[in-house]
Coordinates of C-alpha atoms in Angstrom, one line a residue:
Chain A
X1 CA 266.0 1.5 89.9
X2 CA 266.1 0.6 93.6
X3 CA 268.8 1.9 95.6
X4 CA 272.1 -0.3 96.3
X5 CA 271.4 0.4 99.9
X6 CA 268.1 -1.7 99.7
X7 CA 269.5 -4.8 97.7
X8 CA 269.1 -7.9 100.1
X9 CA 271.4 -10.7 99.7
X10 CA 268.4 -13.8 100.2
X11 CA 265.3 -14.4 98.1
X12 CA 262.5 -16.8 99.3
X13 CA 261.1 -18.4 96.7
X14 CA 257.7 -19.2 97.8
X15 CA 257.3 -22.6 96.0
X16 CA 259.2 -23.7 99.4
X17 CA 255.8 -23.2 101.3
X18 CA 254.1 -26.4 99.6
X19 CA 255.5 -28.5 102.2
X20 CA 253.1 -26.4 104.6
X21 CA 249.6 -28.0 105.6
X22 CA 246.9 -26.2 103.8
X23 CA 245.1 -23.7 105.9
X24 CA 241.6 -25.9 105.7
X25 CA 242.1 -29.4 106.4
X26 CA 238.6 -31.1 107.4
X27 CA 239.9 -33.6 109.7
X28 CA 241.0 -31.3 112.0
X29 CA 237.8 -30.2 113.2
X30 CA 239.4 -26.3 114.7
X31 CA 240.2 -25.6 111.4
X32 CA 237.5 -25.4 109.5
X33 CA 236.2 -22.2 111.3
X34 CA 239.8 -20.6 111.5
X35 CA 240.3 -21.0 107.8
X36 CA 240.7 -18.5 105.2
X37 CA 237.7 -19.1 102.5
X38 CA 239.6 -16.5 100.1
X39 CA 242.6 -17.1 98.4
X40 CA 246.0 -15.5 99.6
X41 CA 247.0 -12.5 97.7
X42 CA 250.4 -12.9 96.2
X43 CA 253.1 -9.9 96.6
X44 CA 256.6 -9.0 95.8
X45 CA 259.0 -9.5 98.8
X46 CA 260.0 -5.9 100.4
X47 CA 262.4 -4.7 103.3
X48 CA 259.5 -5.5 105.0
X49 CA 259.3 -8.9 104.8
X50 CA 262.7 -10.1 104.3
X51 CA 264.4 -8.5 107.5
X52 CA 263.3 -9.8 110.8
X53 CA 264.1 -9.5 114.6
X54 CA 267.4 -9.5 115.9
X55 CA 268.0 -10.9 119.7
X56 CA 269.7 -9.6 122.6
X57 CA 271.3 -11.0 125.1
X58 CA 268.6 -10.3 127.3
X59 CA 266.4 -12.5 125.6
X60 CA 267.8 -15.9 126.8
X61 CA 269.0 -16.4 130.3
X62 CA 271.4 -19.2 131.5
X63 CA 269.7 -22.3 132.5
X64 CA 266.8 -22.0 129.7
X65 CA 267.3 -24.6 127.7
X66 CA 266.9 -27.0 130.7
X67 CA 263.2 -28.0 131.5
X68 CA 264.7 -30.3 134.0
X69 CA 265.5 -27.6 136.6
X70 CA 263.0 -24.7 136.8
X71 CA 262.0 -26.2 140.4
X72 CA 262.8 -27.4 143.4
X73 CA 262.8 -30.8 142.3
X74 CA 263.3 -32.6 138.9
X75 CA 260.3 -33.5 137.0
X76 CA 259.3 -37.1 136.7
X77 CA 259.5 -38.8 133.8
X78 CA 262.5 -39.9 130.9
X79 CA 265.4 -37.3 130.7
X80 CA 266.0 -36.6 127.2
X81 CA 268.4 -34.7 125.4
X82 CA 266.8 -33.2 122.1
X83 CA 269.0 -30.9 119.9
X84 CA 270.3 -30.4 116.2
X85 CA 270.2 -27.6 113.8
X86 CA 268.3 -24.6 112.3
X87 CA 268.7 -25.2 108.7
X88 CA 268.0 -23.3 105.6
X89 CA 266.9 -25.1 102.5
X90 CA 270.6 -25.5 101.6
X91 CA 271.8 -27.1 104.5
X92 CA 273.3 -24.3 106.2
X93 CA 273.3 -23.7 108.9
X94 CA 271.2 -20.5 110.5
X95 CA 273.1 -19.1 113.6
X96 CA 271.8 -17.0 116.4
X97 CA 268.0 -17.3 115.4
X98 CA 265.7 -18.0 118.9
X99 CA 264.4 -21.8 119.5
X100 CA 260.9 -21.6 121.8
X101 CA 259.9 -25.1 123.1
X102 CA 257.0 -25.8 125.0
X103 CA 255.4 -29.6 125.8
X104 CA 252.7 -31.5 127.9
X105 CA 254.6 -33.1 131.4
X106 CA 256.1 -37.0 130.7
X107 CA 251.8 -38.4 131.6
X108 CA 250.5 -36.1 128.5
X109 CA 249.3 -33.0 130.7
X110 CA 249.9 -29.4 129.8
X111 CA 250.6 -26.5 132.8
X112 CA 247.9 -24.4 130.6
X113 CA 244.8 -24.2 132.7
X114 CA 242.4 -25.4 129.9
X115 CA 244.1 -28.4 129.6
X116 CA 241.2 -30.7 131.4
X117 CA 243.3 -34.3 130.9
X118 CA 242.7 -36.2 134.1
X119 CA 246.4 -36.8 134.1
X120 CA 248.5 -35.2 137.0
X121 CA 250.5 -32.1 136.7
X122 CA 254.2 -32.2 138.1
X123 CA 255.0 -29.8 140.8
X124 CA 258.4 -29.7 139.0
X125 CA 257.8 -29.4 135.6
X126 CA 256.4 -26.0 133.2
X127 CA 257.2 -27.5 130.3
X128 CA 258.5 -24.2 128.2
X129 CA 262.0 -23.4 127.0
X130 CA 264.1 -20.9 124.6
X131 CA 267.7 -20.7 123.5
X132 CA 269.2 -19.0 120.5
X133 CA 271.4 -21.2 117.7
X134 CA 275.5 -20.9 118.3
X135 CA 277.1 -19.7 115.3
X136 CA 276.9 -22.9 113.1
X137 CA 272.6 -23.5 113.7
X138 CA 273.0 -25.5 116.3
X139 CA 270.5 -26.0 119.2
X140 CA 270.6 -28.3 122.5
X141 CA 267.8 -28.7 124.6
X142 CA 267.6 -31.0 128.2
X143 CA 263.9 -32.0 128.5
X144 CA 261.8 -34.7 129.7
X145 CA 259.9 -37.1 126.8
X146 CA 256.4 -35.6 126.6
X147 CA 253.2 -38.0 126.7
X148 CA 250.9 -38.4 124.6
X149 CA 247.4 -36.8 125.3
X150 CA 243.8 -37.4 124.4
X151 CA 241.9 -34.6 122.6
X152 CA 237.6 -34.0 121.5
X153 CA 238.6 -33.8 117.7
X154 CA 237.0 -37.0 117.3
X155 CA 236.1 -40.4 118.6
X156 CA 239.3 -41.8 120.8
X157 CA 241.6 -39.0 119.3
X158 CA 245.0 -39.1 120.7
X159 CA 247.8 -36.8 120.1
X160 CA 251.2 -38.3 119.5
X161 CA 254.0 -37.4 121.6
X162 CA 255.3 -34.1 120.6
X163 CA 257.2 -30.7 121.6
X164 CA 256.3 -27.6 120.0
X165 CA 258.9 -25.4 118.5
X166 CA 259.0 -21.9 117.3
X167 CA 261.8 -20.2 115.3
X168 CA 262.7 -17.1 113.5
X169 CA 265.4 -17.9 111.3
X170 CA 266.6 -14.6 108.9
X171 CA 263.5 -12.8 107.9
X172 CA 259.8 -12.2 109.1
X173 CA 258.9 -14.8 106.3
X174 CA 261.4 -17.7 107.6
X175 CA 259.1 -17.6 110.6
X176 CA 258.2 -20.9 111.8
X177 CA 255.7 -22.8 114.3
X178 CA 256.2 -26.3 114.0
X179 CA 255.9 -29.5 116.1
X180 CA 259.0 -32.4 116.9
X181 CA 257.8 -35.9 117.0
X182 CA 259.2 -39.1 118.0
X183 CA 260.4 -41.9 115.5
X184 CA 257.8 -44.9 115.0
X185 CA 255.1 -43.6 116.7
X186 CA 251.4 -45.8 116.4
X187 CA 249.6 -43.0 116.6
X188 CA 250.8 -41.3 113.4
X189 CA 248.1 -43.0 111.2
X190 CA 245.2 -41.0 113.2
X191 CA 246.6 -37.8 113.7
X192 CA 245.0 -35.4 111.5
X193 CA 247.3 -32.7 112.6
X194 CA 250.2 -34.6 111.6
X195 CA 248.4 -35.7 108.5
X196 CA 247.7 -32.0 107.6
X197 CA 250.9 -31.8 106.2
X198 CA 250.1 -33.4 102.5
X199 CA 253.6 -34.6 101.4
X200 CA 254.9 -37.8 103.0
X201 CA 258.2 -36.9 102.7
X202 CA 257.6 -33.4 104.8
X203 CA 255.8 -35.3 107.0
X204 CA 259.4 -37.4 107.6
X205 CA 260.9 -33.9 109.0
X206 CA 258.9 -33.3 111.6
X207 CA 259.8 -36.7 113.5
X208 CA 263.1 -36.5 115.3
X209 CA 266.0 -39.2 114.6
X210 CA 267.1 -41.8 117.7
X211 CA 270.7 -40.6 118.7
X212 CA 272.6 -43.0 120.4
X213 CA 275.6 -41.5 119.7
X214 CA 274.9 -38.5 121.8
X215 CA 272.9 -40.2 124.6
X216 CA 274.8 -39.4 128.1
X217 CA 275.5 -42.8 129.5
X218 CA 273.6 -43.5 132.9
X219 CA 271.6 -40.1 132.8
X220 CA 270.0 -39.2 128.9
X221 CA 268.4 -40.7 126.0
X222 CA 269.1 -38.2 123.1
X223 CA 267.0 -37.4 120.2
X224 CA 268.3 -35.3 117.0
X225 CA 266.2 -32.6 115.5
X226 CA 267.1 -30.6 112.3
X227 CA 265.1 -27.6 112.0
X228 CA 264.8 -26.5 107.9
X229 CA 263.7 -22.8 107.5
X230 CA 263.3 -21.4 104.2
X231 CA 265.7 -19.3 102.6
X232 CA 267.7 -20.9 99.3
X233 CA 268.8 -19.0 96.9
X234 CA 271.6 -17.3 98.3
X235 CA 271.6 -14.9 95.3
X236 CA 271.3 -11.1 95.1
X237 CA 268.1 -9.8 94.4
X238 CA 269.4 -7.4 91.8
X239 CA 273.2 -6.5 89.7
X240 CA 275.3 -3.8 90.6
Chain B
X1 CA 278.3 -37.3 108.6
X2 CA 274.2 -36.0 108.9
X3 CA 275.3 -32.4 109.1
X4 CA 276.3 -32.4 105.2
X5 CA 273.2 -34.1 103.9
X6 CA 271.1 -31.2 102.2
X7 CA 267.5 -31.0 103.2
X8 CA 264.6 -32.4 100.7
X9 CA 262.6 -29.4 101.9
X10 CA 261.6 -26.9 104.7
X11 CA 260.0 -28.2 107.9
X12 CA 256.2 -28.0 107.8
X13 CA 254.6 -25.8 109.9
X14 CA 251.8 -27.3 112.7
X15 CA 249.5 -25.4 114.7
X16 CA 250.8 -23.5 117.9
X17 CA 247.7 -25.3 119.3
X18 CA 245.7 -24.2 122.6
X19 CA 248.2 -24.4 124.9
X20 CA 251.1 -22.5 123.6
X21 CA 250.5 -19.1 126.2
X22 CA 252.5 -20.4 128.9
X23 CA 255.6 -20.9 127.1
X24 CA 255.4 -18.1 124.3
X25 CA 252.8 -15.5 126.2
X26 CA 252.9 -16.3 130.1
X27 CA 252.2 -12.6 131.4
X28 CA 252.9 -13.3 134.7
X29 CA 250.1 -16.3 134.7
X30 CA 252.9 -19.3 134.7
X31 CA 255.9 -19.7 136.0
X32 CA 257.8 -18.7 133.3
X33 CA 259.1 -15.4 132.1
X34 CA 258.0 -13.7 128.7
X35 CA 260.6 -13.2 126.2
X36 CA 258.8 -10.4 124.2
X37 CA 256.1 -8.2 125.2
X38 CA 253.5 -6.2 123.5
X39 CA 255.1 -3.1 123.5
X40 CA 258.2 -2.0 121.0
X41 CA 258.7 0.7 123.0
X42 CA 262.0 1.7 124.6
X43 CA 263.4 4.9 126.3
X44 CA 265.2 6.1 123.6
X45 CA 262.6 5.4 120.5
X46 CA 262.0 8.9 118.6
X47 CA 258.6 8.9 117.0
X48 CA 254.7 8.9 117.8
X49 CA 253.9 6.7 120.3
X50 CA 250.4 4.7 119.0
X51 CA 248.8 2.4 120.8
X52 CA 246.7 -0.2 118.0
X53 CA 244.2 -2.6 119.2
X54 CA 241.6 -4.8 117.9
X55 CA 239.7 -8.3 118.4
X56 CA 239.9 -11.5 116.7
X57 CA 237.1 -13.6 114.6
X58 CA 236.5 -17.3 113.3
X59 CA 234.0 -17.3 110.4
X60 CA 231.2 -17.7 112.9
X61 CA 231.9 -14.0 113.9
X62 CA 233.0 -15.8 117.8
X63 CA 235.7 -13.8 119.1
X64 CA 239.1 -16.2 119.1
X65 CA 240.4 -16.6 122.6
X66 CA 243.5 -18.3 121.5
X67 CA 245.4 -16.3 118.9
X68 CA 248.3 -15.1 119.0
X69 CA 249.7 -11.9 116.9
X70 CA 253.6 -11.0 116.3
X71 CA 254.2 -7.6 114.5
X72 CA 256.9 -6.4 112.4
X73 CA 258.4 -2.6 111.8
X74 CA 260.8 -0.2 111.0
X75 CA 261.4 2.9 113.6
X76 CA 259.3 5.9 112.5
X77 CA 262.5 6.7 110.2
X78 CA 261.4 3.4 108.0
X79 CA 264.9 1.5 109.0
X80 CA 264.7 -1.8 110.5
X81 CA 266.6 -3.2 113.4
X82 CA 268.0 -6.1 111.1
X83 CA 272.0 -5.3 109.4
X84 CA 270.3 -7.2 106.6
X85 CA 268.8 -3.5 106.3
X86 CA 272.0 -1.6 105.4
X87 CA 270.3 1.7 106.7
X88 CA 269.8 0.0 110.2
X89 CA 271.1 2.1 112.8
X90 CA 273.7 0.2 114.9
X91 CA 273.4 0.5 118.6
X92 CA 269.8 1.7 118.7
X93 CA 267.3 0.0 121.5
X94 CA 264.2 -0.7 119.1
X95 CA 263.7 -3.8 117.9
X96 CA 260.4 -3.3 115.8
X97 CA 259.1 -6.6 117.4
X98 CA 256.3 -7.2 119.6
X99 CA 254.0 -10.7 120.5
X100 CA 250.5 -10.4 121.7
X101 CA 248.0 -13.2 123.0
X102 CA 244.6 -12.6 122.9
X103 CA 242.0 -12.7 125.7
X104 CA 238.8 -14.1 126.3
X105 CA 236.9 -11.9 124.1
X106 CA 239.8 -11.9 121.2
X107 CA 240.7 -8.8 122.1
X108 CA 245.2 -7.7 121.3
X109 CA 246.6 -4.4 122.0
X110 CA 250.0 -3.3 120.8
X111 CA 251.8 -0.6 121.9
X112 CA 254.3 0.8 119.3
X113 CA 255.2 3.7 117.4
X114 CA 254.0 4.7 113.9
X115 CA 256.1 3.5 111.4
X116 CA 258.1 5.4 108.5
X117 CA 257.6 4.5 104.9
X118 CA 259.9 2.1 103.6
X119 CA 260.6 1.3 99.8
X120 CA 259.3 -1.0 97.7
X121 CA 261.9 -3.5 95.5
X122 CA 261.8 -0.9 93.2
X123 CA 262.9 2.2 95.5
X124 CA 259.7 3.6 95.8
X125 CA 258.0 4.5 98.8
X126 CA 255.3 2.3 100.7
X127 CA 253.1 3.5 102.6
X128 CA 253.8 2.8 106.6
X129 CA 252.6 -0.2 107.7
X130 CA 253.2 -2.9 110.1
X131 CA 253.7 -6.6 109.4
X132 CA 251.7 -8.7 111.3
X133 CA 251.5 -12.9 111.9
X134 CA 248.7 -14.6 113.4
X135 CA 248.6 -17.7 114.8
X136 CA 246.2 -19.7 116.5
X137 CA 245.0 -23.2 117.1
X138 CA 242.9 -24.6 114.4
X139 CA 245.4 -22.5 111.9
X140 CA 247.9 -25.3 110.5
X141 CA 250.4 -22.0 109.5
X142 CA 250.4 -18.7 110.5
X143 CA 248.9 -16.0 108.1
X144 CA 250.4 -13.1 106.9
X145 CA 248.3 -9.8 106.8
X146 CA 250.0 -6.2 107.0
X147 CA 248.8 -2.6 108.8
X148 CA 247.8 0.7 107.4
X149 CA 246.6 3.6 109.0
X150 CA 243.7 5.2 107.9
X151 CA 245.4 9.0 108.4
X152 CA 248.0 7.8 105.5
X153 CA 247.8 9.7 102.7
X154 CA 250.4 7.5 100.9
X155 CA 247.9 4.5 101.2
X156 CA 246.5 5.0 97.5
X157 CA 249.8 4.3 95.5
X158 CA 250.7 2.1 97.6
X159 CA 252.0 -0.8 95.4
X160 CA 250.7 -3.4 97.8
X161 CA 247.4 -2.3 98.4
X162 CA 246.9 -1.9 94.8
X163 CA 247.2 -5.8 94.5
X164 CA 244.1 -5.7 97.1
X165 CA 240.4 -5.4 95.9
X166 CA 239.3 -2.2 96.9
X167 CA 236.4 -3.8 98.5
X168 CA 238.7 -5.4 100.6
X169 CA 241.1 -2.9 101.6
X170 CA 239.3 -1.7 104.2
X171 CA 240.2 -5.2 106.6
X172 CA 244.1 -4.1 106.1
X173 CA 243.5 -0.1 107.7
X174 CA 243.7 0.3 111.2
X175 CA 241.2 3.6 111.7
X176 CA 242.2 6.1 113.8
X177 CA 240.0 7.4 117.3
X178 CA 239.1 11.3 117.2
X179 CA 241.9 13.0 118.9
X180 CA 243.1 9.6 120.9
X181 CA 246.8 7.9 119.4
X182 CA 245.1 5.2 119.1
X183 CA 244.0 3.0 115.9
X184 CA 241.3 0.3 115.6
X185 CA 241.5 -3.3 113.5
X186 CA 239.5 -6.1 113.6
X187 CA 240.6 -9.3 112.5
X188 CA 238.4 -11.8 110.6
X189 CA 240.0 -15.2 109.6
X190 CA 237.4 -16.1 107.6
X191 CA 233.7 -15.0 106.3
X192 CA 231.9 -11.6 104.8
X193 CA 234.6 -9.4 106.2
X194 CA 237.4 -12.0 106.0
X195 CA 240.6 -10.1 106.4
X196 CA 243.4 -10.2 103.7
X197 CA 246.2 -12.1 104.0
X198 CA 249.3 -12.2 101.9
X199 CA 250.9 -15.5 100.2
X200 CA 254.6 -15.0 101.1

């Protein structure tokens, strides 16, 4: 029998991951080529899988999670707070697990040199940020709202407005790269990205709630995002 | 009060996209600094110091220019920097983390040391091998795959390469250079020599 030392108090059940796009979804032309043709192999979950990185200090510096002052000046566009929780299935929430953002500029245009929009770049504005969750999950970012962009997938294709997000949550299998969108969008209905995700419901989780509440008065809209990682069954894995 | 309401599910995943290296791989190219690198190695790791490297594939055999690879290990003593592992060893400077883009020609390079074993569910041993994501755009989620070294002995009872075809095995070794500490694995996402990845 395993050793006590090994026991691990979570278990991912893996039935969680049918919220997840499938890996080939046509309509997004990149994928097709970038897809796995064989099926995943199914596998027990070891040490291996259910531990995952721990931060330092080190990591995050002061003055991260603000986009708004990298530069000289302050980037053009509307000031926006974004922040909320990382979640596990449960409702929990997951403290001190790192938040990466990164977004086009407020007229749709990414820093990245391949990005070949003829929108302009903002001398103030790179468009990436990190911060790591306080002890209760929650996050707090101070951005500017992102454009939308056009991109070749297909005839007219625009992307909605969005701000990409990576997390790490407990383990190396809570790992998550995700985008935030913004409520009532048009451009939902031709997204294929956004429509890779199957479920309508899970599609509901990836667009960020209006906060009035939290908006700063004369400075900030706000926009609430909860982040939901997996990671449910708080149960041990074996008796002792 | 929206903090008590309990999710009806986990957050999809979406695609990192194309233009995710200036905010999670900048390497000096943006004006933004790089939270990890792809190196574990610190001044006090014990261990052999391996450097593994490798390029990336779509199912047309074109190197992938926008990938980007995170690996996962213990120290060469198979304990992880996590408490969650009750063997961890407090204070120590490894992390067992490391993030990667790839270039132009889909090549990655990781500098590391080789892993110890670490135990299955079960207690027994696995052989050492290295979790590793990949993410790219045109990939909706990130895949799972693992690495073994081809100088493993412990590689045929392992209980995870068991699970693997032993046609396709080969896709999860990283192969060793004649008298270089240095270990060689390609990376197909699709196609003939399509690489295995693991539903987790």
């Amino acid at each position: 029998m395993a050793g006590e030392e090994f026991a691990m108090t979570f278990i991912y059940p893996t039935d969680s991951n049918k919220a997840h796009p499938l890996p080939l979804s046509p309509d997004y032309k990149s994928s097709i080529k970038r897809a796995p043709n064989k099926p995943l192999i199914p596998m027990r979950h070891t040490l291996s899988e259910l531990t995952g990185p721990v931060y330092g200090h080190e990591t995050v510096r002061d003055g991260d999670n603000d986009l708004t002052r990298q530069h000289a000046g302050e980037p053009l566009g509307e000031r926006i707070i974004v922040h909320g929780h990382v979640r596990d299935e449960d409702g929990r929430g997951v403290p001190h697990s790192l938040v990466e953002i990164w977004q086009a500029n407020s007229c749709g245009r990414y820093v990245h040199v391949r990005d070949q929009h003829p929108a302009p770049l903002d001398p103030n504005f790179t468009g990436a940020g990190r911060t790591v969750s306080d002890a209760s999950g929650y996050y707090r970012f101070v951005t500017i709202k992102p454009g939308a962009y056009p991109w070749g997938n297909h005839h007219n294709a625009w992307r909605p407005a969005h701000i990409h997000l990576s997390v790490f949550g407990y383990s190396f299998v809570t790992r998550l790269v995700t985008q935030m969108y913004f409520p009532n969008d048009p451009l939902f209905p031709f997204d294929p990205i956004f429509n890779s995700v199957p479920d309508e419901k899970a599609r509901a989780r990836m667009v960020s709630s209006f906060d009035l509440e939290n908006t700063k008065p004369e400075w900030a809209l706000c926009y609430r995002f909860d982040v939901v990682l997996r990671g449910k069954n708080a149960t041990p894995m074996e008796n002792h | 009060m929206h903090e008590s309401v309990k999710p009806d599910g986990i957050t999809p995943s979406q695609t990192v996209g194309p233009f995710f290296k200036y905010g999670l791989t900048p390497n000096g190219e943006y004006a933004w600094n790089d939270a990890f690198t792809n190196s574990t190695l610190t001044p006090d790791v014990s261990g052999d110091r391996i450097r593994i490297e490798g390029r990336v594939f779509d199912g047309d055999g074109v190197a992938v220019p926008d990938c980007m690879l995170e690996i996962w290990q213990p120290d060469a003593q198979g304990r992880f920097a996590d408490p969650q592992d009750k063997r961890a060893l407090p204070n120590a400077s490894f992390r067992g983390f490391a993030r990667c883009g790839t270039d132009k020609d889909g090549n990655y390079a990781f500098e590391t040391i080789k892993p110890g074993a670490v135990p299955d569910p079960d207690g027994k041993p696995q052989a050492p091998h290295i979790l590793l994501a990949v993410f790219g755009r045109g990939m909706l989620r990130h895949l799972y795959t693992r690495i073994y070294f081809s100088d493993e002995a412990g590689n045929a009872a392992d209980p995870v390469l068991a699970l693997v075809p032993t046609d396709r095995r080969a896709t999860l070794t990283a192969v060793r250079e004649a008298g270089k500490p240095v270990y060689r694995l390609d990376l197909h996402l699709q196609g003939e020599n399509e690489t295995v990845f693991f539903d987790v």
